[in-house]
Tab-separated table of C-alpha atoms and ligand atoms in Angstrom:
chain	number	residue	atom	x	y	z
J	278	MET	CA	99.740	138.373	80.609
J	279	GLN	CA	96.441	137.385	82.200
J	280	ILE	CA	95.484	133.744	81.828
J	281	ASN	CA	92.673	131.548	83.023
J	282	THR	CA	92.654	127.791	83.404
J	283	GLU	CA	91.025	124.917	85.199
J	284	GLY	CA	93.356	123.076	87.522
J	285	ILE	CA	93.989	120.828	90.496
J	286	VAL	CA	96.383	121.521	93.364
J	287	LEU	CA	99.166	118.935	93.381
J	288	ARG	CA	101.210	120.388	96.202
J	289	GLN	CA	101.615	123.445	98.392
J	290	SER	CA	104.948	124.534	99.698
J	291	LYS	CA	105.518	126.552	102.826
J	292	ALA	CA	105.223	130.283	102.750
J	293	VAL	CA	108.347	132.311	102.193
J	294	GLY	CA	107.936	135.976	103.093
J	295	GLY	CA	104.160	135.611	103.333
J	296	LYS	CA	103.978	134.079	99.886
J	297	LYS	CA	103.225	130.470	99.109
J	298	VAL	CA	103.979	128.419	96.048
J	299	VAL	CA	101.235	126.148	94.812
J	300	THR	CA	101.954	123.484	92.220
J	301	LEU	CA	98.953	123.178	89.939
J	302	LEU	CA	98.114	120.584	87.338
J	303	THR	CA	96.302	122.749	84.814
J	304	LYS	CA	94.235	121.842	81.817
J	305	LYS	CA	95.920	124.311	79.483
J	306	TYR	CA	99.521	124.600	80.650
J	307	GLY	CA	100.304	121.281	82.322
J	308	LYS	CA	102.092	121.346	85.666
J	309	ILE	CA	103.037	124.853	86.783
J	310	ALA	CA	104.293	126.505	89.973
J	311	VAL	CA	102.218	129.510	91.001
J	312	GLY	CA	102.962	132.103	93.662
J	313	THR	CA	100.021	133.124	95.797
J	314	THR	CA	99.194	135.234	98.816
J	315	VAL	CA	95.793	133.571	99.234
J	316	ALA	CA	95.751	132.069	102.723
J	317	HIS	CA	94.335	128.582	102.295
J	318	LYS	CA	93.066	128.379	105.869
J	319	SER	CA	90.764	131.373	105.407
J	320	LYS	CA	87.113	130.822	104.516
J	321	THR	CA	87.132	132.674	101.208
J	322	LYS	CA	86.136	131.207	97.855
J	323	SER	CA	89.725	131.455	96.651
J	324	ALA	CA	90.962	129.586	99.714
J	325	LEU	CA	88.613	126.670	99.023
J	326	ALA	CA	90.080	126.349	95.532
J	327	LEU	CA	93.501	125.796	97.123
J	328	SER	CA	92.346	122.830	99.205
J	329	PRO	CA	93.485	119.374	98.196
J	330	PHE	CA	91.175	117.248	96.005
J	331	THR	CA	89.462	120.261	94.499
J	332	LEU	CA	88.846	121.131	90.897
J	333	GLY	CA	89.209	124.872	90.526
J	334	ASN	CA	89.276	127.712	88.077
J	335	TYR	CA	92.391	129.845	88.404
J	336	GLN	CA	93.040	133.399	87.231
J	337	LEU	CA	96.779	133.740	86.821
J	338	PHE	CA	99.167	136.419	85.753
J	339	LYS	CA	102.305	135.398	83.910
J	340	ASN	CA	105.274	137.706	84.025
J	341	ARG	CA	108.856	136.887	82.951
J	342	GLY	CA	108.157	133.181	83.118
J	343	TYR	CA	106.620	133.296	86.620
J	344	TYR	CA	102.999	132.635	87.430
J	345	ASN	CA	101.089	134.498	90.117
J	346	MET	CA	97.578	133.782	91.267
J	347	ASP	CA	95.124	136.671	91.033
J	348	SER	CA	92.119	134.708	92.189
J	349	ALA	CA	90.708	131.221	92.306
J	350	GLU	CA	87.320	129.641	92.493
J	351	ALA	CA	86.400	126.072	93.398
J	352	ILE	CA	84.352	124.300	90.731
J	353	LYS	CA	83.996	121.071	92.652
J	354	SER	CA	85.375	119.779	95.927
J	355	TYR	CA	85.765	116.044	96.340
J	356	PHE	CA	85.002	116.146	100.051
J	357	ALA	CA	84.479	112.385	100.354
J	358	ILE	CA	88.153	111.783	99.545
J	359	GLY	CA	89.287	113.805	102.544
J	360	GLU	CA	86.828	112.054	104.839
J	361	ASP	CA	87.980	108.470	104.311
J	362	VAL	CA	91.487	107.501	105.348
J	363	GLY	CA	91.906	104.916	102.550
J	364	LYS	CA	90.642	107.234	99.814
J	365	TYR	CA	92.788	109.999	101.200
J	366	MET	CA	95.968	107.937	101.142
J	367	TYR	CA	95.566	106.459	97.672
J	368	SER	CA	94.584	109.865	96.297
J	369	SER	CA	97.526	111.584	98.003
J	370	TYR	CA	99.813	108.973	96.491
J	371	ALA	CA	98.312	109.667	93.051
J	372	LEU	CA	98.873	113.419	93.397
J	373	GLU	CA	102.444	112.977	94.572
J	374	LEU	CA	103.117	110.607	91.686
J	375	LEU	CA	101.749	113.118	89.169
J	376	ASP	CA	103.826	115.844	90.763
J	377	ARG	CA	106.988	113.749	90.540
J	378	LEU	CA	106.444	112.327	87.042
J	379	LEU	CA	105.173	115.301	85.087
J	380	PRO	CA	107.673	117.769	83.695
J	381	GLU	CA	106.781	121.442	84.155
J	382	GLU	CA	104.757	123.209	81.492
J	383	MET	CA	104.165	120.162	79.357
J	384	SER	CA	100.591	120.730	78.341
J	385	MET	CA	98.668	117.458	78.254
J	386	SER	CA	94.987	118.013	78.817
J	387	SER	CA	94.398	114.247	78.692
J	388	ILE	CA	96.401	113.811	81.918
J	389	PHE	CA	94.338	116.548	83.526
J	390	THR	CA	91.119	114.818	82.430
J	391	LEU	CA	92.445	111.479	83.687
J	392	THR	CA	93.081	113.010	87.113
J	393	VAL	CA	89.579	114.501	87.273
J	394	ASN	CA	88.090	111.120	86.294
J	395	PHE	CA	90.179	109.493	89.019
J	396	PHE	CA	88.788	111.926	91.637
J	397	GLU	CA	85.231	111.403	90.398
J	398	ALA	CA	85.532	107.623	90.649
J	399	MET	CA	87.374	107.709	93.987
J	400	GLU	CA	84.742	109.978	95.510
J	401	LYS	CA	81.957	107.492	94.690
J	402	ARG	CA	83.814	104.319	95.623
J	403	LYS	CA	83.173	102.216	98.712
J	404	SER	CA	86.140	99.834	98.398
J	405	GLY	CA	88.982	98.719	96.136
J	406	TYR	CA	90.785	102.049	96.097
J	407	GLU	CA	94.006	100.440	94.932
J	408	THR	CA	92.281	99.271	91.720
J	409	LEU	CA	91.690	102.895	90.769
J	410	LEU	CA	95.243	103.903	91.582
J	411	LEU	CA	96.521	101.106	89.320
J	412	ALA	CA	94.250	102.201	86.489
J	413	LEU	CA	95.561	105.755	86.828
J	414	GLU	CA	99.183	104.604	86.896
J	415	ILE	CA	98.850	102.391	83.827
J	416	LYS	CA	97.094	105.092	81.828
J	417	LEU	CA	99.755	107.557	82.923
J	418	LEU	CA	102.561	105.274	81.721
J	419	ARG	CA	100.930	105.173	78.282
J	420	LYS	CA	100.509	108.957	78.153
J	421	LEU	CA	104.094	109.568	79.255
J	422	GLY	CA	105.433	107.186	76.617
J	423	ILE	CA	106.942	104.594	78.956
J	424	PHE	CA	104.321	101.901	78.678
J	425	PRO	CA	105.794	98.415	79.252
J	426	ARG	CA	105.998	95.948	76.365
J	427	VAL	CA	103.301	93.372	76.937
J	428	GLU	CA	102.671	91.762	73.526
J	429	LYS	CA	106.034	90.074	72.913
J	430	CYS	CA	109.006	88.908	74.922
J	431	THR	CA	111.258	91.963	75.280
J	432	CYS	CA	114.324	89.745	74.731
J	433	CYS	CA	113.450	87.297	71.924
J	434	GLU	CA	110.130	88.664	70.578
J	435	ARG	CA	108.216	85.414	70.874
J	436	THR	CA	104.549	85.768	71.715
J	437	ASP	CA	103.945	82.623	73.777
J	438	ASN	CA	105.117	81.498	77.212
J	439	LEU	CA	105.141	85.081	78.432
J	440	GLU	CA	105.289	84.174	82.080
J	441	PHE	CA	107.513	86.809	83.617
J	442	PHE	CA	107.801	90.554	83.821
J	443	SER	CA	111.245	92.116	83.843
J	444	ILE	CA	111.455	95.612	85.320
J	445	GLU	CA	114.851	96.260	83.798
J	446	ASP	CA	113.898	95.032	80.300
J	447	GLY	CA	110.702	97.074	80.501
J	448	GLY	CA	108.125	94.380	79.885
J	449	VAL	CA	107.235	90.718	79.638
J	450	ILE	CA	109.788	88.008	79.043
J	451	CYS	CA	109.231	84.376	78.117
J	452	SER	CA	110.107	81.437	80.337
J	453	PHE	CA	113.006	80.501	78.011
J	454	CYS	CA	114.702	83.886	78.313
J	455	LYS	CA	114.072	83.876	82.058
J	456	VAL	CA	116.344	80.838	82.462
J	457	ASN	CA	119.399	82.894	81.507
J	458	LYS	CA	118.610	85.811	83.775
J	459	GLN	CA	119.770	86.290	87.326
J	460	ASP	CA	118.071	89.663	87.616
J	461	ARG	CA	116.442	90.412	90.949
J	462	LEU	CA	113.714	92.574	89.441
J	463	ILE	CA	111.843	89.842	87.599
J	464	TYR	CA	108.319	89.036	88.689
J	465	ASP	CA	106.142	86.042	88.010
J	466	ALA	CA	103.387	87.370	85.732
J	467	ASN	CA	101.063	84.408	86.196
J	468	PHE	CA	98.427	86.200	88.198
J	469	GLY	CA	96.647	87.827	85.274
J	470	MET	CA	98.725	91.002	85.438
J	471	ILE	CA	99.285	91.263	81.686
J	472	ASP	CA	95.556	91.066	80.949
J	473	ILE	CA	94.853	93.639	83.651
J	474	ILE	CA	97.478	96.022	82.257
J	475	LYS	CA	96.046	95.640	78.746
J	476	TYR	CA	92.518	96.128	80.023
J	477	PHE	CA	93.370	99.329	81.899
J	478	ASP	CA	95.230	100.570	78.857
J	479	LYS	CA	92.423	99.960	76.357
J	480	LYS	CA	89.249	100.879	78.225
J	481	PRO	CA	88.149	104.385	79.162
J	482	PHE	CA	88.582	105.261	82.835
J	483	LYS	CA	84.843	105.533	83.429
J	484	GLU	CA	84.501	101.778	82.870
J	485	PHE	CA	86.565	101.083	85.980
J	486	GLU	CA	84.071	102.699	88.341
J	487	LYS	CA	82.573	99.347	89.263
J	488	LEU	CA	85.706	97.259	88.758
J	489	ASN	CA	87.309	95.833	91.858
J	490	LEU	CA	90.434	93.675	91.634
J	491	LYS	CA	91.035	91.104	94.338
J	492	GLU	CA	93.033	92.723	97.101
J	493	GLU	CA	95.925	90.288	96.689
J	494	THR	CA	96.056	90.772	92.910
J	495	ALA	CA	95.957	94.548	93.274
J	496	SER	CA	98.801	94.682	95.771
J	497	LYS	CA	100.955	92.282	93.709
J	498	LEU	CA	100.452	94.411	90.618
J	499	GLN	CA	101.052	97.604	92.588
J	500	LYS	CA	104.433	96.264	93.675
J	501	VAL	CA	105.435	95.593	90.054
J	502	ILE	CA	104.199	98.989	88.832
J	503	LYS	CA	105.891	100.782	91.716
J	504	ASP	CA	109.227	99.123	90.931
J	505	TYR	CA	108.743	99.779	87.220
J	506	ILE	CA	108.097	103.486	87.768
J	507	ALA	CA	110.909	103.805	90.317
J	508	PHE	CA	113.365	102.106	87.954
J	509	HIS	CA	112.439	103.997	84.800
J	510	PHE	CA	111.967	107.396	86.448
J	511	ASP	CA	114.669	107.069	89.066
J	512	LEU	CA	112.206	107.825	91.863
J	513	ARG	CA	113.124	107.349	95.468
J	514	GLU	CA	110.575	106.550	98.142
J	515	MET	CA	107.629	108.904	98.081
J	516	LYS	CA	106.291	110.667	101.157
J	517	SER	CA	102.765	109.328	100.738
J	518	GLU	CA	104.159	105.824	100.324
J	519	THR	CA	104.876	105.687	104.037
J	520	LEU	CA	101.199	106.471	104.559
J	521	LEU	CA	100.187	103.688	102.173
J	522	ASN	CA	102.347	101.171	104.003
J	523	ILE	CA	100.687	102.165	107.261
J	524	ALA	CA	97.276	101.669	105.632
J	525	VAL	CA	98.276	98.197	104.446
J	526	ASP	CA	99.586	97.279	107.906
J	527	ASN	CA	96.351	98.418	109.501
J	528	LYS	CA	94.376	96.344	107.032
J	529	SER	CA	96.287	93.186	107.900
J	530	ASP	CA	95.799	93.969	111.590
J	531	ASP	CA	92.057	94.151	110.998
J	532	LYS	CA	92.090	90.692	109.462
J	533	SER	CA	93.912	89.080	112.333
J	534	GLN	CA	91.395	90.405	114.834
I	259	ZN	ZN1	112.095	85.355	75.189
């Protein structure tokens, strides 16, 4: 069966017997693995569509549950992402996260659109890349049905004194419930994180194009979200995370100079 869909390359695996497997996030079919003989280092149109940070149109053939790529064409390449080390690292992290979190063949065009919006905004940005990553992560949690509880204490349901965030309980807890907990994975939420989470959840992604969280706030929130995702999805350290840590180290080096 011949099919056609827009998509984004999430990952490429090494060639086996001259054939490569490309993991695509597609608009119509969700995340799918596609076999291809298109050499991505060549200068052809199809090869460009297999580059990272590219929105492409893919002609696929589905046979006995396997997808093969007939041809591909780049619709838009987000070149600026590949040219800036910070943009590159936060965007690589986003792609790896999508790859790890999304089940295969679960069609959710809204996640595809979210990813395209993320690329669009990242391409234009001059700073505050982590803000965009956070917005993507929070919207993704909502779409995947594991959004944290932020309106009421997850233990006693009260709506005031919500001063902590418990990874294990999956949301905010009040200062009274906190007293009885020895849990290591409880964070102080008094840095505006609940309002930020709600804001990212409610507003459309395009409104974040000019938004820039303070660096310290963004990295605090990123730590909470990272632990939350790791705990609820059972994720181990991601490859691109090592890159992110290097980026953060370099940033602090810059400051001390
Ligand atoms: Zn409580």
